[in-house]
mmCIF file with all atom_site columns, C-alpha atoms in Angstrom:
data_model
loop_
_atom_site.group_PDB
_atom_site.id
_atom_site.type_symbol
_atom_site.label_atom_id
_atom_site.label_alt_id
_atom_site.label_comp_id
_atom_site.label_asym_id
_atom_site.label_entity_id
_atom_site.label_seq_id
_atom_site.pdbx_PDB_ins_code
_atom_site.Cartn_x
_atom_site.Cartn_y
_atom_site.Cartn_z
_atom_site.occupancy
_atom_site.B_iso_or_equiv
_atom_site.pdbx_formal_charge
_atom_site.auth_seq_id
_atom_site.auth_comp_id
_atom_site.auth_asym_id
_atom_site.auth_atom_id
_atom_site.pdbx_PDB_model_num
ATOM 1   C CA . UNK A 1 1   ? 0.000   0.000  0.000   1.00 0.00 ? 1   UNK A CA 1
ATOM 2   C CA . UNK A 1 2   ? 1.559   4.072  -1.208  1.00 0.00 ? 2   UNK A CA 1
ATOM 3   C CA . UNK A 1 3   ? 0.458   6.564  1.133   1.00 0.00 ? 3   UNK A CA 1
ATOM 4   C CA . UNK A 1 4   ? -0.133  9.962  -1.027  1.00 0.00 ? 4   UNK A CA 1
ATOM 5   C CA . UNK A 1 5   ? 1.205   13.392 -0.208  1.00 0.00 ? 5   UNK A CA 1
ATOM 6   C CA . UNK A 1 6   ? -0.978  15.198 1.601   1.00 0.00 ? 6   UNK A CA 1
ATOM 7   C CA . UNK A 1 7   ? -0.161  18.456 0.004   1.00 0.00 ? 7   UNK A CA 1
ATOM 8   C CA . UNK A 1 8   ? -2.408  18.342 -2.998  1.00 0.00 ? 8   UNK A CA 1
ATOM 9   C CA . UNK A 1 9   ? -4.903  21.380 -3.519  1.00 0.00 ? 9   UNK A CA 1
ATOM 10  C CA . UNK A 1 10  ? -4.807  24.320 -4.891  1.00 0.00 ? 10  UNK A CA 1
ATOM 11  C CA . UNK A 1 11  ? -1.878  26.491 -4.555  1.00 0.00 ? 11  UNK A CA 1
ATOM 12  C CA . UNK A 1 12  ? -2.999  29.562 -6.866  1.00 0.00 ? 12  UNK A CA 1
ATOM 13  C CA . UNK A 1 13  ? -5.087  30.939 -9.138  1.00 0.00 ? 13  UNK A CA 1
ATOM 14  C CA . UNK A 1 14  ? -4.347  31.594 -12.862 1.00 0.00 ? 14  UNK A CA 1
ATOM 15  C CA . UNK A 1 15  ? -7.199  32.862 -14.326 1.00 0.00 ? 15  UNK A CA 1
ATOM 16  C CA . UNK A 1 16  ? -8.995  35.649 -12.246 1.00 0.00 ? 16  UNK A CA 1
ATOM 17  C CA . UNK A 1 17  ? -11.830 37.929 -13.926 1.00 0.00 ? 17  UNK A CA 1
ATOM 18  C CA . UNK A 1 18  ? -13.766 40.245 -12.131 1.00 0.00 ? 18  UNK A CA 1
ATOM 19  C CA . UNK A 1 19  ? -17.123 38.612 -12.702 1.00 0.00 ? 19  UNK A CA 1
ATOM 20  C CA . UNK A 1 20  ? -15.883 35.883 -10.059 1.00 0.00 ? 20  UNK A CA 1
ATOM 21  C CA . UNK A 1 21  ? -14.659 38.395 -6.691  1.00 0.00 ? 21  UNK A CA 1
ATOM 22  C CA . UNK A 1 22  ? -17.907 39.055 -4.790  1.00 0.00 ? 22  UNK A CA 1
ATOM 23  C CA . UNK A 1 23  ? -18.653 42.812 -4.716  1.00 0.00 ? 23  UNK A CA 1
ATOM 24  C CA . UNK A 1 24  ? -21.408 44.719 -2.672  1.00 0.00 ? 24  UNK A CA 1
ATOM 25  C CA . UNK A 1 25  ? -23.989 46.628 -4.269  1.00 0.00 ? 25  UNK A CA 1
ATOM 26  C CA . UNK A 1 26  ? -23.727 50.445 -5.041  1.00 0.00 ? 26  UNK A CA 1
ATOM 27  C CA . UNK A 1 27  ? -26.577 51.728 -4.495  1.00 0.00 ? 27  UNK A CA 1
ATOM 28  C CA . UNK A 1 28  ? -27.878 52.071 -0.452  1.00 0.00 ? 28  UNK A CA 1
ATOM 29  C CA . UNK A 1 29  ? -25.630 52.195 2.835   1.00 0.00 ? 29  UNK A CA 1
ATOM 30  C CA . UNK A 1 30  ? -24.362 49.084 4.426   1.00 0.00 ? 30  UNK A CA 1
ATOM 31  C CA . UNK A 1 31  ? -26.838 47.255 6.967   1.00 0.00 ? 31  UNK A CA 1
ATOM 32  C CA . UNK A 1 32  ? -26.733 48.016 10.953  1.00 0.00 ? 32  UNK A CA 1
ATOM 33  C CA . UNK A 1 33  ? -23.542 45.624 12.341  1.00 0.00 ? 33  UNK A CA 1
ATOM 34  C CA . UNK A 1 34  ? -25.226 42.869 14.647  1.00 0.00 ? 34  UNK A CA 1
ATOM 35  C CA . UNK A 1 35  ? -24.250 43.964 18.185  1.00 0.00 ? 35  UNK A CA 1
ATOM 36  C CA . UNK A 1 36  ? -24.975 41.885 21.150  1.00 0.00 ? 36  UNK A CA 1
ATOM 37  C CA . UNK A 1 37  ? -26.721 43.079 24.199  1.00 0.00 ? 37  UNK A CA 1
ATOM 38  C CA . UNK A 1 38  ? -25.320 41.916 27.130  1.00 0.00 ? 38  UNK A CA 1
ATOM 39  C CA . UNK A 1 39  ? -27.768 42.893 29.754  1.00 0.00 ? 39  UNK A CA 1
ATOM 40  C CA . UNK A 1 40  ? -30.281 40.058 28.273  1.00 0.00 ? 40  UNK A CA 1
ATOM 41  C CA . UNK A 1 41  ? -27.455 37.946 28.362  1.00 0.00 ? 41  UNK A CA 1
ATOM 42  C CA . UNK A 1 42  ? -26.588 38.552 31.696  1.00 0.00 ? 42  UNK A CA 1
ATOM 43  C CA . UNK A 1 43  ? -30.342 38.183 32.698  1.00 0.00 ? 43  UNK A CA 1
ATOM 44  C CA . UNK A 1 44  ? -30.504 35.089 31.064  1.00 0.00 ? 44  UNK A CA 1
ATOM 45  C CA . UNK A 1 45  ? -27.073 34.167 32.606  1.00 0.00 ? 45  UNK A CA 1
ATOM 46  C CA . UNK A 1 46  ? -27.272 35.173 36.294  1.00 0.00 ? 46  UNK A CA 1
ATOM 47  C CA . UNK A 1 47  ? -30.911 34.120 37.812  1.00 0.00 ? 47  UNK A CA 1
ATOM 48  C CA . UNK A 1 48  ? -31.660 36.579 40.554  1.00 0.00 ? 48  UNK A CA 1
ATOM 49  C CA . UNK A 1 49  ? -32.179 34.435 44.013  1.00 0.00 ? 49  UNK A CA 1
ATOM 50  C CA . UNK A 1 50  ? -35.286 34.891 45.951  1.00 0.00 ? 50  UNK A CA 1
ATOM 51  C CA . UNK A 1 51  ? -34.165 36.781 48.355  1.00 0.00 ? 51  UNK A CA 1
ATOM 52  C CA . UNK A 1 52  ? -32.986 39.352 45.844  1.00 0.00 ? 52  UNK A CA 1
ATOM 53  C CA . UNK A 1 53  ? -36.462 39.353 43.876  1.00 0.00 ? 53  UNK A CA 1
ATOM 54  C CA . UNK A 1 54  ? -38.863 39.346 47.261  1.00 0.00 ? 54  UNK A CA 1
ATOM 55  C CA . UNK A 1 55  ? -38.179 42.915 48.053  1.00 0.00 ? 55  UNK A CA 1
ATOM 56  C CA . UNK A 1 56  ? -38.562 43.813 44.265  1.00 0.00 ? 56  UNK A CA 1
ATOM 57  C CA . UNK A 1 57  ? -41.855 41.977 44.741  1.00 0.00 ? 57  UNK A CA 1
ATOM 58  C CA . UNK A 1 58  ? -43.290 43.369 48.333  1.00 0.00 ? 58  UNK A CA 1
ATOM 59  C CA . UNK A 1 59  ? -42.404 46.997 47.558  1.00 0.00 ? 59  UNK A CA 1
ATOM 60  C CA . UNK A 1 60  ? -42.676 47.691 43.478  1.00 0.00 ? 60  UNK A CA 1
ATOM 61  C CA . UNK A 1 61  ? -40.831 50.229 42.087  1.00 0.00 ? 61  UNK A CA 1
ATOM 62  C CA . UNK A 1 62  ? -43.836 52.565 40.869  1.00 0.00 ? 62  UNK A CA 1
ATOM 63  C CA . UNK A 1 63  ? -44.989 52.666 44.243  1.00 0.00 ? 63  UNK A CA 1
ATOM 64  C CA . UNK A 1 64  ? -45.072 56.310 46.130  1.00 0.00 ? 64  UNK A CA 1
ATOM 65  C CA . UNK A 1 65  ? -42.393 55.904 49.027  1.00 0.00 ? 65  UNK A CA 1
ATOM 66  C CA . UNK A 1 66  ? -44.239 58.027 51.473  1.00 0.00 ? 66  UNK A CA 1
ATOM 67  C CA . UNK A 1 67  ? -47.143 55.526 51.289  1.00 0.00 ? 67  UNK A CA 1
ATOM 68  C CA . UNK A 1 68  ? -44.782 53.279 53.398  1.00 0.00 ? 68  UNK A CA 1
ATOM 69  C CA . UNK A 1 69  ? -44.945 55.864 56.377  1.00 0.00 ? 69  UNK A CA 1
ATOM 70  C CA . UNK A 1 70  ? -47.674 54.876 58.679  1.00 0.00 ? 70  UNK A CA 1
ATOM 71  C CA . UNK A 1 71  ? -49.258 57.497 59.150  1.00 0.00 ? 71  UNK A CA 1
ATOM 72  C CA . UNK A 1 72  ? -49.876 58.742 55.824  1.00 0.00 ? 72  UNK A CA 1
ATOM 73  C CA . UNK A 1 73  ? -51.009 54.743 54.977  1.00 0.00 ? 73  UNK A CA 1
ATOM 74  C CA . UNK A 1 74  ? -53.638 55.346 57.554  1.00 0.00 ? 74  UNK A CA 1
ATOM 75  C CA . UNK A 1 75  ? -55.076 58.217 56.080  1.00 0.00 ? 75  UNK A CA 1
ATOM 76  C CA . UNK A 1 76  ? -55.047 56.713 52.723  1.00 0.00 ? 76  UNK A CA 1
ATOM 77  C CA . UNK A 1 77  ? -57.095 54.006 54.462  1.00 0.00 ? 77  UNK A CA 1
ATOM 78  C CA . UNK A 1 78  ? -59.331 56.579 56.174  1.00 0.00 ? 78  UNK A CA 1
ATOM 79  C CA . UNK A 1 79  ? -60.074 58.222 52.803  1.00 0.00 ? 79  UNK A CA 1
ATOM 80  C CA . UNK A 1 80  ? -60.580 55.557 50.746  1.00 0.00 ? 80  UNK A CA 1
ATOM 81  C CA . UNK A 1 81  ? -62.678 54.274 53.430  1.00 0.00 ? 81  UNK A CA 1
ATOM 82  C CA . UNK A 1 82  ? -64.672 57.666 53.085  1.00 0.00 ? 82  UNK A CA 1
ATOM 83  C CA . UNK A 1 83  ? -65.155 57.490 49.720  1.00 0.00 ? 83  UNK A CA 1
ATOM 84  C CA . UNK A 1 84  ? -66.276 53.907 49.838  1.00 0.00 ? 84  UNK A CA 1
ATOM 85  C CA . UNK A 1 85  ? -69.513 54.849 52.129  1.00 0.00 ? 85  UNK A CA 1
ATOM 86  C CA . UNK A 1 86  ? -69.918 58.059 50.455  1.00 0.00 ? 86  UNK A CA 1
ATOM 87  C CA . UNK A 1 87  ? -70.652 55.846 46.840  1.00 0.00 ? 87  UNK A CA 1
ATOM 88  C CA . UNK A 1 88  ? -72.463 52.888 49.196  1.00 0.00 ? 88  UNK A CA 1
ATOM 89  C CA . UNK A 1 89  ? -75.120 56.089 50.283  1.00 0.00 ? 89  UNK A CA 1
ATOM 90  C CA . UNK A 1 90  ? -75.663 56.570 46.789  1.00 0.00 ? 90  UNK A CA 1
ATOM 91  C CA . UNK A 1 91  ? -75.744 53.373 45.115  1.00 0.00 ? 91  UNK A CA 1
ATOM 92  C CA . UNK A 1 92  ? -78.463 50.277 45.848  1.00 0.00 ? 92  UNK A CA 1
ATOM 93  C CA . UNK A 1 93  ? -78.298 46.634 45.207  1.00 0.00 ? 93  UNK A CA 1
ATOM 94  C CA . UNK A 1 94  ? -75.611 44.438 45.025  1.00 0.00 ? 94  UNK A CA 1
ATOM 95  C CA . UNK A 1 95  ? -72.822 47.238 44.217  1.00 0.00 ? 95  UNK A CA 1
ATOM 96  C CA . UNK A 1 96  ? -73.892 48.685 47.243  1.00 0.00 ? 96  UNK A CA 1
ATOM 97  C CA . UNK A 1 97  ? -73.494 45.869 49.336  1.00 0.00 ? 97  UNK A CA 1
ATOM 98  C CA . UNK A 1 98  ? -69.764 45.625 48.174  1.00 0.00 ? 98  UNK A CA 1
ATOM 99  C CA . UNK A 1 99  ? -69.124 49.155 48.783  1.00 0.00 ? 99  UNK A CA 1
ATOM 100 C CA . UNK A 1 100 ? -70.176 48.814 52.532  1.00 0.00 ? 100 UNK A CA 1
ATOM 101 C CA . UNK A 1 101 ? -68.292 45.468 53.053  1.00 0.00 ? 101 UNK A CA 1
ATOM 102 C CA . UNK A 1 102 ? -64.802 47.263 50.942  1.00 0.00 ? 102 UNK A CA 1
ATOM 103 C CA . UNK A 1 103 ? -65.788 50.363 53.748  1.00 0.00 ? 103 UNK A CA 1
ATOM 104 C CA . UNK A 1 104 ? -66.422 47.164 56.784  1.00 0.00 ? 104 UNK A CA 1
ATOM 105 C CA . UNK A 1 105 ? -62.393 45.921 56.032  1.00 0.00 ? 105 UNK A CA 1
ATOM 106 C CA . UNK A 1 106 ? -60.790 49.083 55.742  1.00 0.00 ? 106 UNK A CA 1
ATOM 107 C CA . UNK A 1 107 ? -62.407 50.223 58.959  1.00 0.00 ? 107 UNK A CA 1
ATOM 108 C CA . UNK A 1 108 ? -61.323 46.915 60.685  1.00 0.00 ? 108 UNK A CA 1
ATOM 109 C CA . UNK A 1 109 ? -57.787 48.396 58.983  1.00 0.00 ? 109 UNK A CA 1
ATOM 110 C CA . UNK A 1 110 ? -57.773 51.494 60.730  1.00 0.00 ? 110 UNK A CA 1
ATOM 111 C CA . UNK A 1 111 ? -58.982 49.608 63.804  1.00 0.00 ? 111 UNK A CA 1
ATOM 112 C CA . UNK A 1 112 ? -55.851 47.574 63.727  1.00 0.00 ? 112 UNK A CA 1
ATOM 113 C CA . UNK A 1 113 ? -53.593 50.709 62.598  1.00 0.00 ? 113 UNK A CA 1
ATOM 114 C CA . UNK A 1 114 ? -54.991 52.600 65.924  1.00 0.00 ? 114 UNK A CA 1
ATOM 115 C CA . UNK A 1 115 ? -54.345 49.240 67.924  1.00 0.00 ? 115 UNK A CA 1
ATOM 116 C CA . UNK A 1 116 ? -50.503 49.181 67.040  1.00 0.00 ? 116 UNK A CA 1
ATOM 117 C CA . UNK A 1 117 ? -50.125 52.600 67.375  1.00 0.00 ? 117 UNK A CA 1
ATOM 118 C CA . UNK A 1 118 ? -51.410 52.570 71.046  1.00 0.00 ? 118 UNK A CA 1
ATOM 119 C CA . UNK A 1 119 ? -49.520 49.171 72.063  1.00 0.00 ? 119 UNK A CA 1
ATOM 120 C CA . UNK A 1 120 ? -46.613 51.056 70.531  1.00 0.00 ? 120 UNK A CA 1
ATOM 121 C CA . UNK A 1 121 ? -46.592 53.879 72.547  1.00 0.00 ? 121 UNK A CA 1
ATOM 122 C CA . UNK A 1 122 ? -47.198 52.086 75.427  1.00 0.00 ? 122 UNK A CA 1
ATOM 123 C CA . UNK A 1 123 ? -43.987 50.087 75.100  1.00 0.00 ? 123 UNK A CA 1
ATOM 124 C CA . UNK A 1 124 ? -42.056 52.830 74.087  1.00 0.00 ? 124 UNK A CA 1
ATOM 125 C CA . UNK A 1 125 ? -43.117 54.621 77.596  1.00 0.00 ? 125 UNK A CA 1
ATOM 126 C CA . UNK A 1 126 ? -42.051 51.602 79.646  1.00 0.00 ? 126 UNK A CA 1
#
């Protein structure tokens, strides 16, 4: 058995003509280059754990801030609560059954809110 050389191919070209090189059209600008974005990559990549997305859950970020203070969460409650028996007065039926039992659950809120606050203050005293 011969082994071969295993130089064989094509070492240059002799005849060349324009026709065969590959040329890009004239007319029109070149396409956008393909760029990666690495922030989906690294999203895909790096998994946040759960204790890193809770918070992200519990608080979102188009949330007011101040709505976190207590106090100003009660008087949302006491407003809302307001408004909720100022619509039950005018409306009947079911809707206004809803409206009173939405008012009931925020009051029971408030309830709770004024509970804290007192049990609070007494612990704080001594």
């Amino acid at each position: 058995m011969r082994i071969r050389y295993l130089d064989r191919g094509v070492e240059s070209i002799s005849v060349w003509q324009e026709q065969d090189e590959v040329h890009l059209p004239k007319e029109g600008g070149l396409a956008p280059a393909f760029l990666p974005q690495y922030r989906a990559l690294d999203e895909i990549t790096r998994r946040p754990s759960l204790d890193e997305r809770l918070p992200r859950l519990l608080q979102p970020d188009f949330l007011d801030p101040d709505l976190l203070d207590p106090a100003t969460l009660t008087d949302t409650r006491i407003a809302v609560r307001d408004q909720f028996i100022a619509e039950a007065a005018r409306s009947s039926g079911r809707r206004k059954a809803v409206l009173e039992l939405a008012a009931s659950h925020l009051e029971d809120s408030v309830a709770m809110d004024e509970e804290v606050r007192r049990s609070l203050a007494v612990l704080l005293r001594g």
